[in-house]
Short mmCIF file of N, CA and C in Angstrom, two decimals:
data_model
loop_
_atom_site.label_atom_id
_atom_site.label_comp_id
_atom_site.label_asym_id
_atom_site.label_seq_id
_atom_site.Cartn_x
_atom_site.Cartn_y
_atom_site.Cartn_z
N MET A 1 -1.99 -49.22 4.07
CA MET A 1 -3.31 -48.56 4.49
C MET A 1 -3.47 -47.83 5.57
N LYS A 2 -3.07 -48.06 6.73
CA LYS A 2 -2.88 -47.34 8.33
C LYS A 2 -2.13 -46.35 8.05
N PHE A 3 -1.26 -45.92 6.96
CA PHE A 3 -0.66 -44.72 7.14
C PHE A 3 -1.78 -43.78 6.45
N ASN A 4 -2.46 -43.96 4.84
CA ASN A 4 -3.43 -43.32 4.51
C ASN A 4 -4.36 -42.73 5.47
N THR A 5 -4.57 -43.75 6.32
CA THR A 5 -6.06 -43.43 7.38
C THR A 5 -5.77 -42.45 8.46
N ALA A 6 -4.24 -42.88 8.67
CA ALA A 6 -3.51 -41.64 9.45
C ALA A 6 -3.55 -40.30 9.21
N ILE A 7 -3.44 -40.31 7.85
CA ILE A 7 -3.11 -38.77 7.14
C ILE A 7 -4.47 -38.32 7.10
N VAL A 8 -5.52 -39.37 6.61
CA VAL A 8 -6.71 -38.13 6.51
C VAL A 8 -7.56 -38.12 7.95
N LEU A 9 -6.94 -38.60 9.04
CA LEU A 9 -7.67 -38.33 10.37
C LEU A 9 -7.00 -37.07 10.63
N PHE A 10 -5.75 -37.17 10.71
CA PHE A 10 -4.82 -35.82 10.84
C PHE A 10 -5.66 -34.60 9.98
N ALA A 11 -5.82 -34.57 8.85
CA ALA A 11 -6.11 -33.39 8.11
C ALA A 11 -7.57 -33.23 8.46
N ALA A 12 -8.33 -34.37 9.01
CA ALA A 12 -9.89 -33.86 9.39
C ALA A 12 -9.61 -33.35 10.93
N GLN A 13 -8.77 -33.49 11.61
CA GLN A 13 -8.26 -33.10 12.99
C GLN A 13 -8.29 -31.53 12.77
N ILE A 14 -7.22 -31.05 11.92
CA ILE A 14 -6.60 -29.53 11.46
C ILE A 14 -7.89 -29.14 11.05
N SER A 15 -8.62 -29.18 9.73
CA SER A 15 -9.74 -28.76 9.52
C SER A 15 -10.47 -28.62 10.54
N GLY A 16 -10.92 -29.34 11.19
CA GLY A 16 -11.93 -28.98 12.39
C GLY A 16 -11.24 -28.38 13.43
N GLY A 17 -9.98 -27.91 13.74
CA GLY A 17 -9.80 -27.35 14.55
C GLY A 17 -9.75 -25.68 13.78
N PHE A 18 -9.32 -25.72 12.67
CA PHE A 18 -9.28 -24.39 11.85
C PHE A 18 -10.74 -23.78 11.94
N ALA A 19 -12.09 -24.55 11.51
CA ALA A 19 -13.19 -23.93 11.62
C ALA A 19 -13.46 -23.67 12.93
N ALA A 20 -13.27 -24.40 13.96
CA ALA A 20 -13.51 -24.11 15.41
C ALA A 20 -12.85 -22.53 15.80
N ALA A 21 -11.72 -22.40 15.46
CA ALA A 21 -11.11 -21.00 15.25
C ALA A 21 -11.69 -20.12 14.61
N VAL A 22 -11.88 -20.47 13.68
CA VAL A 22 -12.84 -19.40 12.74
C VAL A 22 -13.97 -19.00 13.49
N SER A 23 -14.57 -19.87 13.87
CA SER A 23 -16.03 -19.72 14.57
C SER A 23 -16.25 -18.90 16.18
N SER A 24 -14.66 -19.10 16.63
CA SER A 24 -14.65 -18.29 17.76
C SER A 24 -14.19 -16.97 17.43
N ALA A 25 -13.55 -16.52 16.60
CA ALA A 25 -13.05 -15.61 16.13
C ALA A 25 -14.30 -14.91 15.63
N ALA A 26 -15.39 -14.98 14.76
CA ALA A 26 -16.72 -14.31 14.55
C ALA A 26 -17.47 -14.20 15.65
N ALA A 27 -17.55 -15.20 16.89
CA ALA A 27 -18.35 -14.77 17.95
C ALA A 27 -17.47 -13.76 19.02
N GLU A 28 -16.05 -14.17 18.71
CA GLU A 28 -15.28 -12.88 19.52
C GLU A 28 -15.77 -11.32 18.87
N CYS A 29 -15.47 -11.51 17.50
CA CYS A 29 -15.45 -9.93 16.51
C CYS A 29 -16.90 -9.44 16.59
N GLY A 30 -17.79 -10.23 16.30
CA GLY A 30 -19.11 -9.61 16.15
C GLY A 30 -19.38 -8.85 14.66
N SER A 31 -19.84 -7.74 15.29
CA SER A 31 -20.00 -6.61 13.87
C SER A 31 -18.85 -6.31 13.42
N LEU A 32 -17.53 -5.96 13.93
CA LEU A 32 -16.70 -5.78 13.73
C LEU A 32 -15.76 -6.67 12.64
N GLY A 33 -16.37 -8.00 12.31
CA GLY A 33 -15.97 -8.82 11.28
C GLY A 33 -14.67 -9.39 11.52
N VAL A 34 -14.20 -10.45 11.14
CA VAL A 34 -13.16 -11.35 11.37
C VAL A 34 -11.88 -10.72 10.20
N LEU A 35 -10.94 -10.39 10.73
CA LEU A 35 -10.00 -9.91 9.48
C LEU A 35 -9.52 -10.66 8.47
N GLU A 36 -9.75 -10.57 7.52
CA GLU A 36 -9.54 -11.47 6.24
C GLU A 36 -8.28 -10.94 5.58
N ILE A 37 -7.33 -11.85 5.61
CA ILE A 37 -6.11 -10.94 4.53
C ILE A 37 -5.29 -12.17 3.90
N ASP A 38 -5.24 -12.31 2.60
CA ASP A 38 -4.34 -13.42 1.86
C ASP A 38 -3.12 -13.38 2.71
N LEU A 39 -2.32 -14.38 3.21
CA LEU A 39 -1.36 -14.08 3.65
C LEU A 39 -0.11 -14.49 2.66
N ASN A 40 -0.37 -14.81 1.41
CA ASN A 40 0.21 -14.80 0.38
C ASN A 40 1.00 -13.09 -0.13
N ASP A 41 0.01 -12.11 0.11
CA ASP A 41 0.00 -10.85 -0.40
C ASP A 41 0.53 -9.76 0.88
N LEU A 42 0.80 -10.79 1.64
CA LEU A 42 1.33 -9.79 3.29
C LEU A 42 2.79 -9.30 2.47
N PRO A 43 3.12 -7.72 2.68
CA PRO A 43 4.64 -7.36 2.42
C PRO A 43 5.43 -7.93 3.61
N ALA A 44 6.63 -8.21 3.11
CA ALA A 44 7.96 -8.80 4.19
C ALA A 44 7.65 -8.53 5.19
N SER A 45 7.10 -6.94 5.64
CA SER A 45 7.63 -6.47 6.73
C SER A 45 6.71 -6.92 7.91
N VAL A 46 5.55 -7.62 7.51
CA VAL A 46 4.47 -7.57 7.99
C VAL A 46 4.65 -9.14 8.79
N ASP A 47 4.48 -9.15 10.19
CA ASP A 47 4.66 -10.47 11.03
C ASP A 47 3.03 -11.18 10.96
N PRO A 48 2.90 -12.19 10.43
CA PRO A 48 1.61 -13.00 10.27
C PRO A 48 1.47 -13.65 11.36
N SER A 49 2.04 -13.35 12.36
CA SER A 49 1.58 -13.97 14.10
C SER A 49 1.27 -12.66 14.58
N ALA A 50 1.42 -11.50 14.34
CA ALA A 50 0.89 -10.66 14.86
C ALA A 50 -0.25 -9.73 14.29
N LEU A 51 -1.00 -10.74 13.46
CA LEU A 51 -2.28 -9.75 12.82
C LEU A 51 -3.09 -10.09 13.93
N ARG A 52 -4.19 -8.60 13.88
CA ARG A 52 -5.29 -8.56 14.63
C ARG A 52 -6.47 -9.87 14.14
N LYS A 53 -7.28 -9.85 15.43
CA LYS A 53 -8.47 -10.93 14.85
C LYS A 53 -9.86 -10.52 14.17
N CYS A 54 -9.68 -9.24 14.87
CA CYS A 54 -11.47 -8.54 13.96
C CYS A 54 -10.59 -7.61 13.25
N ALA A 55 -11.42 -7.51 11.79
CA ALA A 55 -11.55 -6.38 11.01
C ALA A 55 -11.45 -4.69 11.25
N GLY A 56 -12.64 -4.49 11.73
CA GLY A 56 -13.12 -3.45 11.95
C GLY A 56 -12.57 -2.20 13.07
N HIS A 57 -13.00 -1.18 13.39
CA HIS A 57 -12.03 -0.71 14.56
C HIS A 57 -13.48 -0.58 15.91
N PRO A 58 -12.98 -0.83 16.71
CA PRO A 58 -13.99 -0.86 18.01
C PRO A 58 -15.05 0.57 18.15
N LEU A 59 -14.56 1.85 17.79
CA LEU A 59 -15.10 2.53 17.47
C LEU A 59 -15.80 3.09 15.87
N GLY A 60 -15.61 2.19 15.20
CA GLY A 60 -16.20 2.60 13.92
C GLY A 60 -15.37 3.48 13.22
N HIS A 61 -16.18 4.55 12.38
CA HIS A 61 -15.47 5.56 11.81
C HIS A 61 -15.98 6.66 12.01
N THR A 62 -16.14 6.90 13.35
CA THR A 62 -16.40 8.36 14.21
C THR A 62 -15.30 8.79 15.17
N ARG A 63 -15.29 10.02 15.31
CA ARG A 63 -14.68 10.36 16.28
C ARG A 63 -15.20 11.44 17.16
N ASP A 64 -15.28 11.44 18.30
CA ASP A 64 -16.14 12.18 19.42
C ASP A 64 -15.26 13.32 19.66
N LEU A 65 -15.43 14.27 18.91
CA LEU A 65 -14.14 15.69 18.69
C LEU A 65 -14.01 16.04 20.17
N LYS A 66 -14.83 15.72 21.39
CA LYS A 66 -14.89 16.15 22.82
C LYS A 66 -14.00 15.50 23.49
N LYS A 67 -13.60 14.44 22.97
CA LYS A 67 -12.67 13.15 23.44
C LYS A 67 -11.40 13.20 22.36
N THR A 68 -10.92 14.05 21.72
CA THR A 68 -9.92 14.29 21.09
C THR A 68 -8.93 15.00 21.32
N THR A 69 -7.58 14.92 21.21
CA THR A 69 -6.46 15.91 21.28
C THR A 69 -5.66 15.73 20.08
N TYR A 70 -5.09 16.67 19.27
CA TYR A 70 -4.57 16.90 18.40
C TYR A 70 -3.13 16.97 18.26
N THR A 71 -2.18 16.87 17.43
CA THR A 71 -0.90 17.37 17.16
C THR A 71 -1.12 18.83 16.94
N PRO A 72 0.09 19.63 17.12
CA PRO A 72 -0.11 21.00 16.44
C PRO A 72 -0.21 20.73 14.99
N LEU A 73 -0.67 22.04 14.98
CA LEU A 73 -0.98 21.98 13.14
C LEU A 73 0.28 22.76 12.77
N THR A 74 0.68 22.31 11.44
CA THR A 74 1.80 22.66 10.63
C THR A 74 1.72 24.05 10.33
N PRO A 75 2.34 24.99 9.88
CA PRO A 75 1.80 26.06 8.46
C PRO A 75 1.07 25.67 7.48
N GLU A 76 1.30 24.73 7.08
CA GLU A 76 0.56 24.26 5.93
C GLU A 76 -0.79 23.84 6.19
N GLU A 77 -1.06 22.54 7.28
CA GLU A 77 -2.40 22.88 7.78
C GLU A 77 -3.01 24.01 7.99
N ILE A 78 -2.65 24.93 8.92
CA ILE A 78 -3.13 26.10 9.10
C ILE A 78 -3.95 26.75 7.64
N GLU A 79 -2.89 26.93 6.77
CA GLU A 79 -3.39 27.52 5.41
C GLU A 79 -4.26 26.46 4.94
N ARG A 80 -4.14 25.38 4.90
CA ARG A 80 -5.23 24.47 4.14
C ARG A 80 -6.50 24.36 4.99
N ALA A 81 -6.53 24.43 6.32
CA ALA A 81 -7.61 24.45 6.87
C ALA A 81 -8.38 25.95 6.46
N GLN A 82 -7.84 27.16 6.61
CA GLN A 82 -8.49 28.51 6.27
C GLN A 82 -8.77 28.32 4.90
N ASN A 83 -8.62 27.64 4.03
CA ASN A 83 -9.01 27.74 2.65
C ASN A 83 -9.93 26.84 2.42
N VAL A 84 -10.46 26.04 3.23
CA VAL A 84 -11.75 24.64 3.07
C VAL A 84 -13.24 25.65 3.13
N GLU A 85 -13.95 25.43 2.52
CA GLU A 85 -15.11 25.93 2.69
C GLU A 85 -16.03 24.98 3.51
N LEU A 86 -16.28 25.81 4.55
CA LEU A 86 -17.54 25.21 5.45
C LEU A 86 -18.55 25.30 5.31
N ASP A 87 -19.03 23.69 5.55
CA ASP A 87 -20.59 23.72 5.33
C ASP A 87 -20.94 22.87 6.73
N ALA A 88 -22.17 22.42 6.37
CA ALA A 88 -23.05 21.90 7.58
C ALA A 88 -22.01 20.70 7.97
N ARG A 89 -21.74 19.94 7.09
CA ARG A 89 -21.10 18.46 7.64
C ARG A 89 -20.01 18.61 8.38
N SER A 90 -18.99 19.80 7.98
CA SER A 90 -18.07 19.92 8.67
C SER A 90 -17.90 20.57 10.05
N VAL A 91 -19.07 21.86 10.10
CA VAL A 91 -18.94 22.34 11.20
C VAL A 91 -19.82 21.88 12.35
N ILE A 92 -21.09 21.55 12.13
CA ILE A 92 -22.18 21.26 13.07
C ILE A 92 -21.66 20.36 13.72
N PRO A 93 -21.02 19.24 13.61
CA PRO A 93 -20.46 18.00 14.35
C PRO A 93 -19.33 18.75 15.26
N ALA A 94 -18.65 19.75 14.98
CA ALA A 94 -17.64 20.15 16.02
C ALA A 94 -17.99 21.13 16.55
N LEU A 95 -19.20 21.94 16.19
CA LEU A 95 -19.74 22.83 17.29
C LEU A 95 -20.68 22.15 18.18
N SER A 96 -21.05 21.29 17.81
CA SER A 96 -22.23 20.47 18.75
C SER A 96 -21.57 19.39 19.71
N GLY A 97 -19.91 18.91 19.54
CA GLY A 97 -19.57 18.28 19.81
C GLY A 97 -19.99 16.62 19.60
N ARG A 98 -20.82 16.35 18.76
CA ARG A 98 -21.23 14.95 18.28
C ARG A 98 -20.04 13.97 17.53
N ALA A 99 -20.02 13.18 17.68
CA ALA A 99 -19.03 12.15 16.90
C ALA A 99 -18.86 12.49 15.05
N ALA A 100 -18.07 12.76 14.62
CA ALA A 100 -17.87 13.13 13.43
C ALA A 100 -16.93 12.20 12.80
N ASN A 101 -17.54 12.06 11.49
CA ASN A 101 -16.83 11.26 10.61
C ASN A 101 -16.51 11.86 9.42
N ALA A 102 -16.64 13.15 9.11
CA ALA A 102 -16.95 13.84 8.34
C ALA A 102 -15.15 14.15 7.69
N CYS A 103 -14.96 14.74 6.77
CA CYS A 103 -13.61 14.74 6.26
C CYS A 103 -13.18 15.70 7.27
N TRP A 104 -11.48 15.49 7.15
CA TRP A 104 -11.14 16.17 8.20
C TRP A 104 -9.79 17.38 7.85
N PHE A 105 -9.82 18.51 7.88
CA PHE A 105 -8.67 19.48 7.22
C PHE A 105 -7.84 19.92 8.30
N GLY A 106 -7.77 19.58 9.65
CA GLY A 106 -7.00 20.12 10.89
C GLY A 106 -5.95 19.43 10.98
N ALA A 107 -5.60 18.77 12.23
CA ALA A 107 -3.83 18.53 12.63
C ALA A 107 -3.96 17.11 11.82
N SER A 108 -2.87 16.84 11.72
CA SER A 108 -2.27 15.62 10.50
C SER A 108 -2.29 14.37 11.55
N SER A 109 -2.73 14.34 12.65
CA SER A 109 -3.08 13.43 13.28
C SER A 109 -3.77 13.56 14.91
N GLY A 110 -4.05 12.67 15.74
CA GLY A 110 -4.52 13.02 16.77
C GLY A 110 -5.13 11.67 17.53
N CYS A 111 -5.53 11.64 18.91
CA CYS A 111 -5.86 10.75 19.70
C CYS A 111 -7.24 11.12 20.29
N THR A 112 -8.09 10.08 19.75
CA THR A 112 -9.54 10.23 20.22
C THR A 112 -10.27 8.77 21.14
N ASP A 113 -10.30 8.78 22.23
CA ASP A 113 -11.08 8.01 22.75
C ASP A 113 -10.09 6.87 23.24
N GLY A 114 -8.67 7.01 23.12
CA GLY A 114 -7.53 6.31 23.74
C GLY A 114 -7.44 5.31 22.02
N TYR A 115 -7.38 5.87 21.01
CA TYR A 115 -7.24 5.21 19.82
C TYR A 115 -6.44 6.42 18.79
N CYS A 116 -5.27 5.96 18.21
CA CYS A 116 -4.49 6.98 17.28
C CYS A 116 -5.41 7.17 15.81
N TRP A 117 -5.41 8.41 14.95
CA TRP A 117 -5.56 8.22 13.83
C TRP A 117 -4.73 9.35 13.31
N LYS A 118 -4.92 9.51 11.64
CA LYS A 118 -3.98 10.34 10.86
C LYS A 118 -4.94 10.70 9.99
N SER A 119 -4.57 11.79 9.31
CA SER A 119 -4.95 12.19 7.98
C SER A 119 -4.07 11.22 6.88
N CYS A 120 -4.79 10.82 5.74
CA CYS A 120 -4.41 10.21 4.96
C CYS A 120 -4.43 10.45 3.47
N GLY A 121 -5.08 11.80 3.13
CA GLY A 121 -5.71 11.90 2.01
C GLY A 121 -5.50 13.46 1.82
N ASN A 122 -5.68 13.67 0.45
CA ASN A 122 -5.53 15.34 0.12
C ASN A 122 -6.88 15.79 0.38
N ASN A 123 -7.99 14.82 0.37
CA ASN A 123 -9.46 15.56 0.47
C ASN A 123 -10.20 15.31 1.77
N GLY A 124 -9.44 15.69 2.89
CA GLY A 124 -10.02 15.62 4.30
C GLY A 124 -10.03 13.99 4.70
N GLU A 125 -9.68 13.12 4.03
CA GLU A 125 -9.44 11.35 4.50
C GLU A 125 -8.94 11.66 5.86
N TRP A 126 -9.20 10.76 6.43
CA TRP A 126 -8.58 10.19 7.75
C TRP A 126 -8.80 8.45 7.96
N CYS A 127 -7.91 7.93 8.60
CA CYS A 127 -7.91 6.22 9.21
C CYS A 127 -7.34 6.35 10.49
N TRP A 128 -8.06 5.10 11.13
CA TRP A 128 -7.30 5.03 12.30
C TRP A 128 -6.24 4.14 11.89
N THR A 129 -5.29 4.23 12.83
CA THR A 129 -3.68 3.33 12.66
C THR A 129 -3.49 2.36 13.45
N ALA A 130 -2.69 1.37 12.76
CA ALA A 130 -2.57 -0.15 13.28
C ALA A 130 -1.29 -0.71 13.41
N ALA A 131 -0.86 -0.92 14.28
CA ALA A 131 0.71 -1.65 14.12
C ALA A 131 0.89 -2.92 12.83
N ASN A 132 2.01 -3.20 12.66
CA ASN A 132 2.25 -4.25 11.89
C ASN A 132 1.77 -3.95 10.47
N GLY A 133 2.23 -2.63 10.05
CA GLY A 133 1.81 -2.53 8.57
C GLY A 133 0.60 -2.35 8.41
N GLY A 134 -0.24 -2.02 9.52
CA GLY A 134 -1.61 -1.63 9.70
C GLY A 134 -2.65 -3.09 9.58
N SER A 135 -2.18 -4.05 9.76
CA SER A 135 -2.78 -5.43 10.09
C SER A 135 -2.79 -5.75 11.55
N GLY A 136 -2.01 -5.19 12.06
CA GLY A 136 -1.61 -5.62 13.98
C GLY A 136 -3.01 -4.76 14.63
N ASN A 137 -2.52 -4.77 15.96
CA ASN A 137 -3.44 -4.16 16.83
C ASN A 137 -3.95 -2.38 16.79
N TRP A 138 -5.02 -2.09 17.02
CA TRP A 138 -5.08 -0.82 16.77
C TRP A 138 -4.10 0.14 17.88
N LEU A 139 -3.64 0.96 17.04
CA LEU A 139 -2.51 1.85 18.27
C LEU A 139 -3.42 2.57 19.09
N GLN A 140 -3.11 2.57 20.65
CA GLN A 140 -3.57 3.10 21.19
C GLN A 140 -2.80 4.27 22.16
N CYS A 141 -3.23 5.26 22.54
CA CYS A 141 -2.88 6.69 23.04
C CYS A 141 -3.62 7.02 24.30
N ASN A 142 -3.20 8.12 24.88
CA ASN A 142 -3.24 8.71 26.12
C ASN A 142 -3.38 10.22 25.42
N SER A 143 -2.41 10.43 24.48
CA SER A 143 -2.73 11.97 24.20
C SER A 143 -2.21 11.77 22.46
N ALA A 144 -2.59 13.04 22.06
CA ALA A 144 -2.01 12.88 20.34
C ALA A 144 -0.07 12.76 20.05
N ASN A 145 0.44 13.19 21.26
CA ASN A 145 1.76 13.17 21.02
C ASN A 145 2.23 11.83 20.75
N GLN A 146 1.32 10.63 21.23
CA GLN A 146 1.83 9.22 20.98
C GLN A 146 1.26 8.51 19.71
N CYS A 147 0.63 9.91 18.74
CA CYS A 147 0.29 9.17 17.51
C CYS A 147 1.29 10.12 16.35
N GLY A 148 1.37 9.51 15.36
CA GLY A 148 1.71 10.07 14.07
C GLY A 148 1.38 10.03 13.01
N THR A 149 2.28 10.59 11.81
CA THR A 149 1.35 10.44 10.81
C THR A 149 2.34 9.34 9.66
N GLY A 150 3.44 8.61 10.43
CA GLY A 150 4.17 7.61 9.80
C GLY A 150 3.64 6.54 10.19
N GLU A 151 2.11 6.09 10.97
CA GLU A 151 1.79 4.76 11.24
C GLU A 151 1.03 4.41 10.06
N ALA A 152 0.61 3.26 9.92
CA ALA A 152 -0.26 2.73 9.03
C ALA A 152 -1.32 2.74 9.05
N CYS A 153 -2.37 3.06 7.98
CA CYS A 153 -4.14 2.99 8.09
C CYS A 153 -4.19 1.42 8.42
N GLY A 154 -5.36 1.18 9.25
CA GLY A 154 -5.94 -0.13 9.40
C GLY A 154 -6.20 -0.71 8.11
N LYS A 155 -5.65 -2.01 7.95
CA LYS A 155 -5.90 -2.86 6.95
C LYS A 155 -7.13 -3.73 6.91
N GLY A 156 -7.76 -4.21 6.03
CA GLY A 156 -8.70 -5.23 5.90
C GLY A 156 -9.97 -5.20 6.11
N CYS A 157 -10.29 -3.69 6.02
CA CYS A 157 -11.64 -3.59 6.62
C CYS A 157 -12.38 -2.48 5.40
N LYS A 158 -11.99 -2.97 4.35
CA LYS A 158 -12.86 -2.31 3.13
C LYS A 158 -13.88 -2.44 2.99
N LYS A 159 -14.58 -3.73 3.40
CA LYS A 159 -16.16 -3.95 3.08
C LYS A 159 -16.66 -2.87 4.07
N SER A 160 -16.46 -2.41 5.28
CA SER A 160 -17.29 -1.60 5.94
C SER A 160 -16.54 -0.39 6.17
N LYS A 161 -15.32 -0.01 5.46
CA LYS A 161 -14.44 1.30 5.42
C LYS A 161 -14.96 1.81 6.79
N SER A 162 -14.80 0.76 8.13
CA SER A 162 -14.87 1.51 9.37
C SER A 162 -13.29 1.80 9.42
N CYS A 163 -12.33 1.73 8.90
CA CYS A 163 -11.28 2.00 9.76
C CYS A 163 -10.15 2.52 8.83
N GLY A 164 -10.46 2.14 7.40
CA GLY A 164 -9.24 2.65 6.28
C GLY A 164 -9.63 3.87 5.80
N CYS A 165 -8.65 4.83 5.16
CA CYS A 165 -8.58 6.19 4.71
C CYS A 165 -9.70 6.46 3.77
N SER A 166 -10.79 7.21 4.66
CA SER A 166 -12.04 7.71 3.83
C SER A 166 -12.57 8.53 4.83
N CYS A 167 -13.69 9.33 4.47
CA CYS A 167 -14.21 10.60 5.41
C CYS A 167 -15.54 9.77 5.56
#
């Protein structure tokens, strides 16, 4: 009987500690939300001990173009950018220097306000990049040459689309 009581008390302590950790993460992350990833669905290359705590990106899904450096354009990117029909959604933010979350048809990667991003789709989609297969810390930078297209798009932010591959 004492053995069963010890198991129940131990289980209660574990669940109470887990609830406190989740509550603490929610308080710390605030509107970014807590990263929710099923550990059973992680690829073997992802280290479960290196997951970030918060789901969303600190800058949301906007980039201030005045605070952005870009990797050099490839000939293919120059051709693609020249063939894009420009509209108010893509031109006005660039000209005014306001934050822009519109589709991107320029350089394949860059650094904005200290964070790396990359192009990730054929229709101008882009994403913030993160370590550990996209589930780790957001990749930080001082210039675009520290960012690349081989990095993973942020994972776990599907609810808000604040960091995944979209426009």
